């Protein structure tokens, strides 16, 4: 981890993963998804709005690169869980994002994708939201970063990096890097 320039005096930004590390993690998770599901038949990749969308798209591209696009066409969707959160009164209401799940999920092997797993509340909301789209045979969870601090009994199936953090720290994940922002007290 290294300090990044541009940090304000009250915060410290630390680089956790660079672009090459993010790419390797995506490739590894893609291989794990293929292996665990014994191929791609029935697999549906669903990115959670907002942070999971780019990661889901990158995972689909990596899986298609590994398996070839003609093997079993991957179904991809996007899910906004804003209205299903149990902490909606504690958080600012954000404008709704696109939900696009193009098929009925009955019998599918759904892989939910998000950038950071923290308390587990977003994933719980996603599980509630999925009920509108059918009854999957299984639901798996892929995340780039697992921070710990779970408030619910939710555990990811695929993890790019386990990153123990403090509750007052922020993790920022992009396709180029993962950074940790710490508040510095003087």
mmCIF file of N, CA and C in Angstrom, residues 39-102:
data_model
loop_
_atom_site.group_PDB
_atom_site.id
_atom_site.type_symbol
_atom_site.label_atom_id
_atom_site.label_comp_id
_atom_site.label_asym_id
_atom_site.label_seq_id
_atom_site.Cartn_x
_atom_site.Cartn_y
_atom_site.Cartn_z
ATOM 1 N N UNK A 39 -19.063 -24.860 -16.095
ATOM 2 C CA UNK A 39 -19.405 -24.250 -17.369
ATOM 3 C C UNK A 39 -20.323 -23.064 -17.154
ATOM 4 N N UNK A 40 -21.052 -22.714 -18.189
ATOM 5 C CA UNK A 40 -21.866 -21.504 -18.128
ATOM 6 C C UNK A 40 -23.360 -21.746 -18.299
ATOM 7 N N UNK A 41 -23.750 -22.995 -18.496
ATOM 8 C CA UNK A 41 -25.163 -23.273 -18.730
ATOM 9 C C UNK A 41 -26.002 -22.814 -17.539
ATOM 10 N N UNK A 42 -26.977 -21.956 -17.815
ATOM 11 C CA UNK A 42 -27.884 -21.461 -16.795
ATOM 12 C C UNK A 42 -27.343 -20.335 -15.934
ATOM 13 N N UNK A 43 -26.110 -19.901 -16.189
ATOM 14 C CA UNK A 43 -25.501 -18.838 -15.379
ATOM 15 C C UNK A 43 -25.999 -17.476 -15.850
ATOM 16 N N UNK A 44 -26.408 -16.648 -14.893
ATOM 17 C CA UNK A 44 -26.839 -15.278 -15.158
ATOM 18 C C UNK A 44 -26.004 -14.367 -14.262
ATOM 19 N N UNK A 45 -25.340 -13.390 -14.854
ATOM 20 C CA UNK A 45 -24.516 -12.436 -14.112
ATOM 21 C C UNK A 45 -25.338 -11.163 -13.918
ATOM 22 N N UNK A 46 -25.511 -10.735 -12.661
ATOM 23 C CA UNK A 46 -26.300 -9.533 -12.370
ATOM 24 C C UNK A 46 -25.457 -8.559 -11.559
ATOM 25 N N UNK A 47 -25.188 -7.402 -12.154
ATOM 26 C CA UNK A 47 -24.434 -6.353 -11.473
ATOM 27 C C UNK A 47 -25.355 -5.479 -10.653
ATOM 28 N N UNK A 48 -24.964 -5.218 -9.406
ATOM 29 C CA UNK A 48 -25.753 -4.345 -8.542
ATOM 30 C C UNK A 48 -25.390 -2.898 -8.822
ATOM 31 N N UNK A 49 -26.415 -2.087 -9.041
ATOM 32 C CA UNK A 49 -26.194 -0.663 -9.298
ATOM 33 C C UNK A 49 -25.582 -0.038 -8.058
ATOM 34 N N UNK A 50 -24.663 0.733 -8.131
ATOM 35 C CA UNK A 50 -23.886 1.294 -9.189
ATOM 36 C C UNK A 50 -22.548 0.584 -9.322
ATOM 37 N N UNK A 51 -21.885 0.294 -8.205
ATOM 38 C CA UNK A 51 -20.524 -0.236 -8.265
ATOM 39 C C UNK A 51 -20.373 -1.605 -8.879
ATOM 40 N N UNK A 52 -21.416 -2.416 -8.868
ATOM 41 C CA UNK A 52 -21.294 -3.752 -9.414
ATOM 42 C C UNK A 52 -21.489 -3.843 -10.911
ATOM 43 N N UNK A 53 -21.961 -2.769 -11.532
ATOM 44 C CA UNK A 53 -22.260 -2.807 -12.966
ATOM 45 C C UNK A 53 -20.990 -2.948 -13.798
ATOM 46 N N UNK A 54 -20.010 -2.078 -13.575
ATOM 47 C CA UNK A 54 -18.773 -2.170 -14.366
ATOM 48 C C UNK A 54 -18.069 -3.499 -14.103
ATOM 49 N N UNK A 55 -18.121 -3.977 -12.849
ATOM 50 C CA UNK A 55 -17.458 -5.236 -12.518
ATOM 51 C C UNK A 55 -18.157 -6.410 -13.199
ATOM 52 N N UNK A 56 -19.485 -6.401 -13.230
ATOM 53 C CA UNK A 56 -20.226 -7.456 -13.929
ATOM 54 C C UNK A 56 -19.878 -7.458 -15.414
ATOM 55 N N UNK A 57 -19.822 -6.271 -16.020
ATOM 56 C CA UNK A 57 -19.465 -6.182 -17.442
ATOM 57 C C UNK A 57 -18.062 -6.724 -17.698
ATOM 58 N N UNK A 58 -17.131 -6.387 -16.819
ATOM 59 C CA UNK A 58 -15.747 -6.878 -16.968
ATOM 60 C C UNK A 58 -15.668 -8.386 -16.744
ATOM 61 N N UNK A 59 -16.435 -8.913 -15.790
ATOM 62 C CA UNK A 59 -16.447 -10.362 -15.569
ATOM 63 C C UNK A 59 -17.007 -11.099 -16.781
ATOM 64 N N UNK A 60 -18.079 -10.574 -17.353
ATOM 65 C CA UNK A 60 -18.658 -11.197 -18.549
ATOM 66 C C UNK A 60 -17.645 -11.189 -19.687
ATOM 67 N N UNK A 61 -16.946 -10.079 -19.881
ATOM 68 C CA UNK A 61 -15.921 -10.010 -20.930
ATOM 69 C C UNK A 61 -14.812 -11.028 -20.669
ATOM 70 N N UNK A 62 -14.386 -11.159 -19.421
ATOM 71 C CA UNK A 62 -13.326 -12.118 -19.080
ATOM 72 C C UNK A 62 -13.803 -13.554 -19.284
ATOM 73 N N UNK A 63 -15.028 -13.848 -18.872
ATOM 74 C CA UNK A 63 -15.581 -15.195 -19.054
ATOM 75 C C UNK A 63 -15.697 -15.519 -20.538
ATOM 76 N N UNK A 64 -16.194 -14.572 -21.335
ATOM 77 C CA UNK A 64 -16.303 -14.789 -22.781
ATOM 78 C C UNK A 64 -14.938 -14.986 -23.418
ATOM 79 N N UNK A 65 -13.932 -14.291 -22.927
ATOM 80 C CA UNK A 65 -12.566 -14.454 -23.438
ATOM 81 C C UNK A 65 -12.044 -15.862 -23.123
ATOM 82 N N UNK A 66 -12.344 -16.353 -21.936
ATOM 83 C CA UNK A 66 -11.872 -17.675 -21.511
ATOM 84 C C UNK A 66 -12.625 -18.786 -22.236
ATOM 85 N N UNK A 67 -13.937 -18.702 -22.268
ATOM 86 C CA UNK A 67 -14.785 -19.781 -22.779
ATOM 87 C C UNK A 67 -15.169 -19.622 -24.248
ATOM 88 N N UNK A 68 -15.052 -18.421 -24.773
ATOM 89 C CA UNK A 68 -15.561 -18.167 -26.111
ATOM 90 C C UNK A 68 -17.033 -17.809 -26.019
ATOM 91 N N UNK A 69 -17.449 -16.832 -26.777
ATOM 92 C CA UNK A 69 -18.820 -16.315 -26.660
ATOM 93 C C UNK A 69 -19.880 -17.297 -27.139
ATOM 94 N N UNK A 70 -19.496 -18.273 -27.945
ATOM 95 C CA UNK A 70 -20.507 -19.170 -28.510
ATOM 96 C C UNK A 70 -20.809 -20.377 -27.623
ATOM 97 N N UNK A 71 -19.987 -20.644 -26.602
ATOM 98 C CA UNK A 71 -20.187 -21.828 -25.761
ATOM 99 C C UNK A 71 -21.599 -21.849 -25.174
ATOM 100 N N UNK A 72 -21.908 -20.945 -24.317
ATOM 101 C CA UNK A 72 -23.241 -20.737 -23.753
ATOM 102 C C UNK A 72 -23.364 -19.244 -23.584
ATOM 103 N N UNK A 73 -24.180 -18.576 -24.380
ATOM 104 C CA UNK A 73 -24.278 -17.119 -24.245
ATOM 105 C C UNK A 73 -24.665 -16.737 -22.816
ATOM 106 N N UNK A 74 -23.878 -15.862 -22.231
ATOM 107 C CA UNK A 74 -24.139 -15.412 -20.866
ATOM 108 C C UNK A 74 -25.240 -14.367 -20.860
ATOM 109 N N UNK A 75 -26.170 -14.528 -19.959
ATOM 110 C CA UNK A 75 -27.198 -13.514 -19.761
ATOM 111 C C UNK A 75 -26.680 -12.567 -18.693
ATOM 112 N N UNK A 76 -26.774 -11.274 -18.960
ATOM 113 C CA UNK A 76 -26.314 -10.259 -18.024
ATOM 114 C C UNK A 76 -27.473 -9.335 -17.694
ATOM 115 N N UNK A 77 -27.524 -8.929 -16.437
ATOM 116 C CA UNK A 77 -28.546 -7.985 -16.020
ATOM 117 C C UNK A 77 -27.995 -7.012 -15.004
ATOM 118 N N UNK A 78 -28.822 -6.029 -14.675
ATOM 119 C CA UNK A 78 -28.443 -4.999 -13.698
ATOM 120 C C UNK A 78 -29.613 -4.812 -12.749
ATOM 121 N N UNK A 79 -29.298 -4.602 -11.474
ATOM 122 C CA UNK A 79 -30.338 -4.533 -10.459
ATOM 123 C C UNK A 79 -30.108 -3.337 -9.543
ATOM 124 N N UNK A 80 -31.143 -2.499 -9.407
ATOM 125 C CA UNK A 80 -31.114 -1.387 -8.455
ATOM 126 C C UNK A 80 -31.895 -1.833 -7.227
ATOM 127 N N UNK A 81 -31.232 -1.823 -6.069
ATOM 128 C CA UNK A 81 -31.858 -2.322 -4.843
ATOM 129 C C UNK A 81 -32.315 -1.199 -3.916
ATOM 130 N N UNK A 82 -32.256 0.044 -4.372
ATOM 131 C CA UNK A 82 -32.544 1.209 -3.521
ATOM 132 C C UNK A 82 -33.832 1.072 -2.721
ATOM 133 N N UNK A 83 -34.896 0.640 -3.367
ATOM 134 C CA UNK A 83 -36.197 0.587 -2.704
ATOM 135 C C UNK A 83 -36.379 -0.647 -1.826
ATOM 136 N N UNK A 84 -35.394 -1.541 -1.819
ATOM 137 C CA UNK A 84 -35.486 -2.765 -1.030
ATOM 138 C C UNK A 84 -34.603 -2.729 0.214
ATOM 139 N N UNK A 85 -33.891 -1.624 0.409
ATOM 140 C CA UNK A 85 -32.973 -1.520 1.549
ATOM 141 C C UNK A 85 -33.748 -1.374 2.851
ATOM 142 N N UNK A 86 -33.216 -1.958 3.920
ATOM 143 C CA UNK A 86 -33.865 -1.825 5.222
ATOM 144 C C UNK A 86 -33.357 -0.610 5.988
ATOM 145 N N UNK A 87 -32.364 0.076 5.428
ATOM 146 C CA UNK A 87 -31.816 1.271 6.084
ATOM 147 C C UNK A 87 -32.101 2.532 5.272
ATOM 148 N N UNK A 88 -33.169 2.494 4.482
ATOM 149 C CA UNK A 88 -33.478 3.612 3.587
ATOM 150 C C UNK A 88 -33.709 4.916 4.355
ATOM 151 N N UNK A 89 -34.208 4.824 5.580
ATOM 152 C CA UNK A 89 -34.443 6.041 6.363
ATOM 153 C C UNK A 89 -33.150 6.617 6.934
ATOM 154 N N UNK A 90 -32.075 5.837 6.923
ATOM 155 C CA UNK A 90 -30.796 6.287 7.478
ATOM 156 C C UNK A 90 -29.848 6.838 6.423
ATOM 157 N N UNK A 91 -30.190 6.653 5.160
ATOM 158 C CA UNK A 91 -29.306 7.041 4.062
ATOM 159 C C UNK A 91 -30.008 8.054 3.171
ATOM 160 N N UNK A 92 -29.220 8.883 2.496
ATOM 161 C CA UNK A 92 -29.864 9.783 1.535
ATOM 162 C C UNK A 92 -30.487 8.967 0.400
ATOM 163 N N UNK A 93 -31.654 9.380 -0.032
ATOM 164 C CA UNK A 93 -32.318 8.696 -1.137
ATOM 165 C C UNK A 93 -31.635 9.109 -2.431
ATOM 166 N N UNK A 94 -31.170 8.128 -3.171
ATOM 167 C CA UNK A 94 -30.502 8.409 -4.436
ATOM 168 C C UNK A 94 -31.487 8.180 -5.575
ATOM 169 N N UNK A 95 -31.281 8.861 -6.683
ATOM 170 C CA UNK A 95 -32.161 8.623 -7.829
ATOM 171 C C UNK A 95 -32.076 7.154 -8.241
ATOM 172 N N UNK A 96 -33.183 6.612 -8.666
ATOM 173 C CA UNK A 96 -33.205 5.213 -9.068
ATOM 174 C C UNK A 96 -32.355 5.005 -10.311
ATOM 175 N N UNK A 97 -31.652 3.892 -10.313
ATOM 176 C CA UNK A 97 -30.853 3.495 -11.470
ATOM 177 C C UNK A 97 -31.630 2.437 -12.243
ATOM 178 N N UNK A 98 -31.087 2.048 -13.353
ATOM 179 C CA UNK A 98 -31.749 1.090 -14.233
ATOM 180 C C UNK A 98 -31.714 -0.310 -13.628
ATOM 181 N N UNK A 99 -32.852 -0.971 -13.661
ATOM 182 C CA UNK A 99 -32.917 -2.404 -13.400
ATOM 183 C C UNK A 99 -33.273 -3.052 -14.721
ATOM 184 N N UNK A 100 -32.445 -3.994 -15.147
ATOM 185 C CA UNK A 100 -32.677 -4.680 -16.417
ATOM 186 C C UNK A 100 -32.280 -6.139 -16.242
ATOM 187 N N UNK A 101 -33.272 -6.974 -16.019
ATOM 188 C CA UNK A 101 -33.039 -8.414 -15.941
ATOM 189 C C UNK A 101 -33.877 -9.017 -17.061
ATOM 190 N N UNK A 102 -33.223 -9.410 -18.164
ATOM 191 C CA UNK A 102 -33.941 -9.736 -19.396
ATOM 192 C C UNK A 102 -34.640 -11.091 -19.432
#
